[in-house]
Short mmCIF file of C-alpha atoms and ligand atoms in Angstrom, two decimals:
data_model
loop_
_atom_site.label_atom_id
_atom_site.label_comp_id
_atom_site.label_asym_id
_atom_site.label_seq_id
_atom_site.Cartn_x
_atom_site.Cartn_y
_atom_site.Cartn_z
CA MET A 1 81.00 73.09 31.54
CA GLU A 2 81.62 74.87 28.23
CA PRO A 3 83.31 72.69 25.60
CA TYR A 4 86.76 74.03 24.86
CA THR A 5 89.05 73.74 21.90
CA SER A 6 92.55 75.11 21.67
CA GLY A 7 91.09 77.74 19.40
CA MET A 8 92.73 80.81 20.88
CA SER A 9 95.00 80.85 17.87
CA ALA A 10 93.91 80.15 14.29
CA LYS A 11 96.10 77.07 14.18
CA GLN A 12 94.79 73.63 15.03
CA HIS A 13 96.51 71.67 17.81
CA LEU A 14 98.02 68.73 15.97
CA LEU A 15 98.15 66.63 19.14
CA ASP A 16 94.33 66.61 19.17
CA LEU A 17 94.43 64.40 16.08
CA SER A 18 94.62 60.63 15.71
CA LEU A 19 96.48 59.03 12.79
CA ASP A 20 93.19 58.63 10.86
CA GLN A 21 92.27 62.25 11.41
CA LEU A 22 95.68 63.55 10.31
CA GLU A 23 95.54 61.31 7.22
CA ALA A 24 92.14 62.77 6.37
CA GLU A 25 93.42 66.34 6.83
CA LEU A 26 96.43 65.71 4.60
CA GLU A 27 94.40 63.88 1.97
CA GLY A 28 91.95 66.79 1.93
CA SER A 29 94.78 69.12 0.98
CA GLY A 30 96.07 66.84 -1.76
CA GLU A 31 98.92 65.15 0.14
CA PRO A 32 99.51 61.39 0.20
CA THR A 33 98.20 59.83 3.42
CA TYR A 34 101.57 58.20 4.28
CA ARG A 35 102.83 61.67 5.18
CA ALA A 36 100.71 61.48 8.35
CA ARG A 37 102.75 58.55 9.69
CA GLN A 38 105.96 60.39 8.85
CA VAL A 39 104.85 63.47 10.79
CA LEU A 40 103.69 61.46 13.81
CA HIS A 41 106.90 59.44 13.82
CA TRP A 42 108.89 62.66 14.05
CA ILE A 43 106.70 63.90 16.88
CA PHE A 44 106.13 60.83 19.04
CA GLY A 45 108.99 58.60 17.94
CA ARG A 46 111.69 61.24 18.01
CA GLN A 47 110.05 64.03 20.01
CA VAL A 48 110.76 66.58 17.28
CA THR A 49 108.35 69.48 17.71
CA HIS A 50 109.26 71.85 14.85
CA PHE A 51 108.06 71.07 11.33
CA THR A 52 111.22 72.66 9.92
CA ASP A 53 113.27 69.83 11.48
CA MET A 54 111.24 67.09 9.71
CA THR A 55 113.83 66.71 7.03
CA ASP A 56 112.22 63.94 4.99
CA LEU A 57 109.14 66.07 4.24
CA PRO A 58 109.09 68.34 1.18
CA GLY A 59 109.80 71.97 2.07
CA ALA A 60 106.43 73.18 0.78
CA LEU A 61 104.59 70.69 2.99
CA ARG A 62 106.62 71.69 6.04
CA ASP A 63 105.69 75.33 5.43
CA ARG A 64 102.01 74.46 5.01
CA LEU A 65 101.94 72.34 8.16
CA ASP A 66 103.64 75.12 10.07
CA ALA A 67 101.06 77.62 8.85
CA ASP A 68 98.05 75.44 9.76
CA LEU A 69 99.06 73.37 12.80
CA SER A 70 100.76 73.81 16.18
CA ILE A 71 102.53 70.92 17.89
CA LEU A 72 103.18 72.49 21.31
CA VAL A 73 100.78 75.24 22.41
CA ALA A 74 101.53 75.69 26.14
CA GLU A 75 103.96 78.01 27.82
CA GLU A 76 106.04 76.59 30.66
CA LEU A 77 105.40 78.93 33.59
CA ASP A 78 107.42 77.18 36.27
CA SER A 79 109.08 73.92 37.13
CA SER A 80 110.68 72.46 40.21
CA LYS A 81 112.83 69.40 40.76
CA ALA A 82 113.13 67.51 44.02
CA PRO A 83 116.38 65.80 45.12
CA ASP A 84 114.84 62.42 44.20
CA GLY A 85 114.44 63.64 40.60
CA THR A 86 110.66 64.19 40.70
CA THR A 87 109.99 67.09 38.36
CA LYS A 88 106.88 69.16 38.41
CA THR A 89 105.97 71.53 35.57
CA LEU A 90 103.30 74.22 35.46
CA LEU A 91 101.95 74.71 31.94
CA GLN A 92 99.82 77.61 30.80
CA TRP A 93 97.41 76.96 27.92
CA PRO A 94 96.49 79.53 25.25
CA ASP A 95 93.34 80.62 27.13
CA GLY A 96 95.39 81.42 30.26
CA ALA A 97 94.36 78.32 32.24
CA SER A 98 97.18 76.36 33.86
CA THR A 99 97.74 72.75 34.90
CA GLU A 100 100.50 70.68 36.45
CA THR A 101 102.39 67.70 35.07
CA VAL A 102 104.74 65.56 37.16
CA MET A 103 107.52 63.19 36.11
CA ILE A 104 108.34 60.59 38.74
CA PRO A 105 111.53 58.52 38.46
CA SER A 106 111.71 55.16 40.22
CA GLN A 107 113.25 51.72 39.86
CA ASP A 108 111.64 48.33 39.36
CA ARG A 109 113.46 45.40 40.91
CA ARG A 110 113.22 42.57 38.35
CA SER A 111 113.28 38.87 39.13
CA SER A 112 116.76 38.76 37.59
CA GLY A 113 117.87 41.06 40.43
CA ARG A 114 118.60 43.84 37.96
CA ASP A 115 116.90 47.22 38.40
CA ARG A 116 114.93 48.72 35.55
CA GLN A 117 114.43 52.46 35.34
CA ARG A 118 110.80 53.49 35.50
CA ARG A 119 109.88 56.97 34.31
CA THR A 120 106.25 57.84 34.96
CA VAL A 121 104.33 60.90 33.86
CA CYS A 122 101.37 61.96 35.97
CA LEU A 123 98.84 63.72 33.71
CA SER A 124 96.14 66.26 34.47
CA THR A 125 92.80 66.00 32.67
CA GLN A 126 90.97 69.11 33.89
CA VAL A 127 91.83 72.65 34.93
CA GLY A 128 91.09 72.43 38.66
CA CYS A 129 88.70 69.75 39.90
CA ASP A 130 85.03 69.60 40.91
CA VAL A 131 85.38 66.58 43.19
CA GLY A 132 86.57 68.83 45.99
CA CYS A 133 88.44 66.31 48.17
CA ARG A 134 88.89 68.16 51.46
CA PHE A 135 92.62 67.42 51.61
CA CYS A 136 93.57 68.41 48.04
CA ALA A 137 94.86 71.73 46.70
CA SER A 138 93.50 71.06 43.19
CA GLY A 139 89.94 70.86 44.45
CA ILE A 140 90.08 74.36 45.93
CA GLY A 141 88.14 76.60 43.55
CA GLY A 142 86.55 73.76 41.55
CA SER A 143 87.05 72.98 37.89
CA GLN A 144 87.33 75.70 35.22
CA ARG A 145 87.19 73.40 32.22
CA ASP A 146 88.15 70.04 30.75
CA LEU A 147 91.49 69.67 29.00
CA THR A 148 91.51 68.65 25.34
CA VAL A 149 93.09 65.46 23.96
CA GLY A 150 95.91 67.62 22.58
CA GLU A 151 96.55 69.22 25.95
CA VAL A 152 96.73 65.84 27.67
CA MET A 153 99.05 64.50 24.97
CA GLU A 154 101.21 67.62 25.10
CA GLN A 155 101.95 66.99 28.78
CA ALA A 156 103.18 63.47 27.97
CA LEU A 157 105.12 64.61 24.92
CA ARG A 158 106.92 67.35 26.83
CA VAL A 159 108.01 64.86 29.49
CA ALA A 160 109.12 62.37 26.81
CA GLN A 161 111.14 65.18 25.25
CA GLN A 162 112.81 66.10 28.58
CA LEU A 163 113.64 62.44 29.18
CA ARG A 164 115.08 62.01 25.68
CA ASP A 165 117.41 64.93 26.38
CA GLN A 166 118.67 62.98 29.43
CA GLU A 167 118.94 59.80 27.34
CA GLU A 168 116.01 58.27 29.19
CA ARG A 169 112.60 57.04 28.11
CA LEU A 170 109.05 57.55 29.26
CA THR A 171 107.85 54.10 30.43
CA HIS A 172 104.60 54.59 32.39
CA VAL A 173 101.61 56.93 32.47
CA VAL A 174 99.22 57.63 35.34
CA PHE A 175 96.13 59.79 35.04
CA MET A 176 96.39 61.02 38.61
CA GLY A 177 97.06 64.74 38.19
CA MET A 178 94.61 67.57 38.44
CA GLY A 179 91.01 66.65 37.68
CA GLU A 180 88.82 63.54 37.61
CA PRO A 181 89.75 61.62 34.42
CA LEU A 182 86.43 59.80 34.14
CA ALA A 183 84.54 63.11 34.33
CA ASN A 184 86.37 64.01 31.08
CA TYR A 185 85.72 60.53 29.74
CA GLY A 186 85.98 60.96 25.96
CA VAL A 187 89.23 62.90 26.18
CA THR A 188 90.75 60.43 28.64
CA MET A 189 89.88 57.47 26.41
CA ALA A 190 91.24 59.15 23.27
CA ALA A 191 94.44 60.08 25.11
CA VAL A 192 94.85 56.49 26.38
CA ARG A 193 94.57 55.25 22.80
CA HIS A 194 96.99 57.85 21.43
CA LEU A 195 99.50 57.09 24.21
CA ASN A 196 99.27 53.39 23.44
CA ALA A 197 99.15 53.54 19.62
CA GLU A 198 102.12 52.35 17.59
CA TRP A 199 102.00 55.73 15.78
CA GLY A 200 101.76 57.47 19.19
CA LEU A 201 104.00 57.13 22.21
CA GLY A 202 103.74 53.32 22.17
CA ILE A 203 103.21 52.97 25.95
CA GLY A 204 101.87 49.47 26.72
CA GLN A 205 98.29 49.42 28.03
CA ARG A 206 99.35 47.68 31.22
CA ARG A 207 101.68 50.58 31.88
CA ILE A 208 98.81 53.08 31.80
CA THR A 209 96.78 53.70 34.96
CA VAL A 210 93.56 55.68 35.13
CA SER A 211 92.71 56.83 38.61
CA THR A 212 89.20 57.77 39.64
CA VAL A 213 87.54 58.97 42.77
CA GLY A 214 84.66 56.68 41.81
CA LEU A 215 82.06 57.25 39.09
CA PRO A 216 80.31 53.86 38.84
CA THR A 217 78.63 54.36 35.46
CA GLN A 218 81.89 55.47 33.83
CA ILE A 219 83.80 52.58 35.49
CA GLU A 220 81.30 50.14 33.92
CA ARG A 221 81.71 51.88 30.57
CA LEU A 222 85.49 51.68 30.90
CA ALA A 223 85.15 47.94 31.56
CA ARG A 224 83.62 47.56 28.07
CA GLU A 225 86.31 49.53 26.19
CA GLY A 226 88.37 46.41 25.46
CA LEU A 227 91.44 47.91 27.16
CA GLN A 228 93.96 46.28 29.50
CA ILE A 229 94.82 49.42 31.47
CA THR A 230 94.91 49.53 35.27
CA LEU A 231 92.02 51.13 37.11
CA ALA A 232 92.98 52.78 40.40
CA LEU A 233 90.20 53.71 42.78
CA SER A 234 91.08 56.63 45.04
CA LEU A 235 89.22 55.36 48.07
CA HIS A 236 90.78 57.34 50.92
CA ALA A 237 87.98 56.32 53.33
CA PRO A 238 86.73 52.78 53.98
CA ASN A 239 83.16 53.62 55.03
CA ASP A 240 80.37 55.82 53.65
CA GLU A 241 80.30 58.28 56.52
CA LEU A 242 83.99 59.21 56.38
CA ARG A 243 84.08 59.07 52.60
CA GLN A 244 81.23 61.53 52.30
CA GLU A 245 83.02 63.82 54.72
CA LEU A 246 86.35 63.72 52.87
CA ILE A 247 85.04 63.56 49.29
CA PRO A 248 81.95 65.73 48.71
CA TRP A 249 81.21 64.06 45.35
CA ALA A 250 80.86 60.71 47.12
CA ARG A 251 77.61 61.85 48.72
CA GLY A 252 75.61 60.65 45.75
CA VAL A 253 77.53 57.37 45.39
CA PRO A 254 77.22 54.74 48.12
CA LEU A 255 80.38 52.69 48.58
CA GLU A 256 78.45 49.49 47.81
CA ARG A 257 77.51 50.80 44.33
CA LEU A 258 81.12 51.75 43.69
CA LEU A 259 82.44 48.35 44.75
CA GLN A 260 79.93 46.64 42.46
CA ALA A 261 81.22 48.74 39.54
CA CYS A 262 84.80 47.69 40.41
CA GLU A 263 83.70 44.05 40.45
CA THR A 264 82.25 44.56 36.98
CA TYR A 265 85.58 46.03 35.85
CA PHE A 266 87.46 43.00 37.14
CA GLY A 267 84.86 40.61 35.70
CA GLU A 268 85.01 42.16 32.21
CA THR A 269 88.75 42.85 31.94
CA GLY A 270 90.39 40.33 34.30
CA ARG A 271 92.43 43.29 35.55
CA GLU A 272 92.66 43.72 39.30
CA VAL A 273 91.66 47.13 40.58
CA THR A 274 94.19 49.04 42.68
CA LEU A 275 93.00 50.91 45.76
CA GLU A 276 94.72 54.22 46.48
CA TYR A 277 94.52 55.30 50.11
CA CYS A 278 96.03 58.55 51.32
CA LEU A 279 96.78 58.30 55.04
CA LEU A 280 95.61 61.39 56.97
CA ALA A 281 96.81 61.42 60.58
CA GLY A 282 93.99 60.91 63.06
CA THR A 283 91.35 60.89 60.29
CA ASN A 284 91.44 57.61 58.33
CA ASP A 285 94.35 55.69 59.87
CA SER A 286 92.86 53.90 62.91
CA PRO A 287 92.88 50.10 63.39
CA VAL A 288 89.13 50.05 62.61
CA HIS A 289 89.80 51.82 59.32
CA ALA A 290 92.50 49.25 58.53
CA ASP A 291 90.01 46.43 59.16
CA GLN A 292 87.37 48.06 56.95
CA LEU A 293 89.89 48.69 54.18
CA ALA A 294 91.17 45.11 54.40
CA ALA A 295 87.62 43.79 53.97
CA ILE A 296 87.12 45.90 50.83
CA ALA A 297 90.52 44.91 49.39
CA LYS A 298 89.81 41.21 49.95
CA ARG A 299 86.36 41.46 48.39
CA LEU A 300 87.82 43.11 45.25
CA ARG A 301 91.04 41.07 45.32
CA ALA A 302 92.65 44.49 45.06
CA HIS A 303 96.16 45.66 45.71
CA VAL A 304 96.35 48.59 48.16
CA ASN A 305 98.72 51.53 47.64
CA LEU A 306 99.11 53.58 50.79
CA LEU A 307 100.44 57.09 50.54
CA SER A 308 101.21 59.39 53.47
CA TYR A 309 99.64 62.79 53.02
CA ASN A 310 101.69 65.72 51.72
CA PRO A 311 100.40 68.63 53.84
CA VAL A 312 98.80 71.56 52.00
CA GLU A 313 99.09 75.01 53.52
CA GLY A 314 95.73 76.20 54.86
CA LEU A 315 94.14 72.72 55.00
CA PRO A 316 93.57 71.04 58.37
CA PHE A 317 95.16 67.64 57.65
CA THR A 318 98.53 66.32 58.74
CA ARG A 319 100.86 63.57 57.70
CA PRO A 320 101.08 60.46 59.89
CA THR A 321 104.49 59.56 61.25
CA ASP A 322 106.42 56.79 59.51
CA PHE A 323 105.70 54.63 62.54
CA GLN A 324 101.90 55.16 62.22
CA SER A 325 101.98 54.48 58.47
CA HIS A 326 103.96 51.31 59.04
CA ASP A 327 101.43 50.14 61.66
CA PHE A 328 98.54 50.66 59.24
CA LEU A 329 100.40 48.77 56.51
CA ALA A 330 101.20 45.91 58.90
CA ALA A 331 97.53 45.66 59.93
CA LEU A 332 96.51 45.23 56.27
CA ARG A 333 99.19 42.65 55.61
CA ARG A 334 98.28 40.65 58.72
CA GLN A 335 94.86 40.19 57.13
CA GLY A 336 96.38 38.87 53.92
CA VAL A 337 96.07 42.04 51.87
CA ASN A 338 98.65 42.77 49.21
CA ALA A 339 99.61 46.30 50.27
CA HIS A 340 102.49 48.68 49.81
CA HIS A 341 103.39 52.05 51.18
CA ARG A 342 104.40 54.32 48.34
CA GLN A 343 107.07 56.86 49.02
CA SER A 344 105.78 60.42 48.77
CA ARG A 345 107.80 61.65 45.86
CA GLY A 346 109.26 65.12 45.75
CA LEU A 347 107.80 66.36 49.00
CA GLU A 348 110.27 69.23 48.75
CA ALA A 349 109.14 70.18 45.25
CA ASN A 350 105.56 71.23 46.03
CA ALA A 351 104.65 67.78 44.78
CA ALA A 352 101.27 67.44 46.43
CA CYS A 353 98.62 67.73 43.73
CA GLY A 354 97.82 71.33 42.83
CA GLN A 355 100.44 73.04 44.98
CA LEU A 356 102.67 74.53 42.28
CA ARG A 357 99.58 76.02 40.64
CA ARG A 358 98.48 77.40 43.97
CA ARG A 359 101.85 79.03 44.50
CA HIS A 360 101.12 80.96 41.32
CA GLY A 361 97.87 82.24 42.77
CA GLU A 362 95.50 79.94 40.88
CA GLY A 363 92.94 77.53 42.21
CA LEU A 364 92.30 79.71 45.24
CA GLY A 365 88.58 79.90 45.77
CA ALA A 366 86.07 80.24 42.95
S1 SF4 B 1 92.39 64.45 44.96
FE1 SF4 B 1 92.01 64.26 42.74
S2 SF4 B 1 89.78 63.99 42.65
FE2 SF4 B 1 90.19 64.85 44.68
S3 SF4 B 1 89.97 67.09 44.41
FE3 SF4 B 1 92.14 66.54 44.11
S4 SF4 B 1 92.37 66.31 41.88
FE4 SF4 B 1 90.16 66.18 42.36
#
């Protein structure tokens, strides 16, 4: 895949830069380095995205920054909001490529009995996806390119800005949107660090989840990053035969190799891996599948998140009934597995991965 920079305009995308990099840029043009923290505080701390509004910067510096750097580069092509508040936004980047970002509202029940508002952004890391999961709209047409650090950060910043306008706060981040985050490894790691940084969005590492379909070498590399983020493995099939059928990329990666990599992750970080399992009616939801999944979850000491499939027009998979999903969940729990069934959020808002983009005629066959 061709490396890409947001170079369609002459301006640099400021959100590509870390604090150190912005300090170096400013120092190179004769400015004191502390200006970098001021700028980033305006952007990430207050979600101000126009240099002219950064009132504690000298006017000449504001003009120079505005001439050389862009904060937001995407155009919002579409957005839809479901009755449960899930909001999905289609962003178009300067080269014409588009990706989806989702904000998911939910509530955490605390031990005190009080609810805490959770506001999660689901980020995309690639334009399209090469993994090609048979049940996913984003995989149709493959991947056009990787997103940049700035493009990943811009998705989060835009959601933080929307939430600020509603007097709410972004609390959690999941890399579960379009693309395979570990296939765009360097960008994903830089974005995780910028999201977590005190000069960035300040999201705690334990509130950041990176989801992967399963690249063992990258999982082992992630284990050595010194991070405390959550790793979610999108398993979707509990045996090699079915997994290879549902996830074409899995053909080169035996399940055993993948599970060993997850054990390494747990061994190095002490963080339990989460297993994501999308229930497809009549495909991966039999009692035998529940037994196989339970064995894997117990081996990894993993939590299982079940999700009932959001049907995608033109794809041959259907959603199990609530009764079937409940049965599968009960079978896992009977075997001592810590499992939950996650509500499908925003079913009405084209919320299945890649569907808003598809509605706009993209991602349809390469
Ligand atoms: S489910 Fe995720 S990994 Fe699979 S094709 Fe869709 S975006 Fe790619």
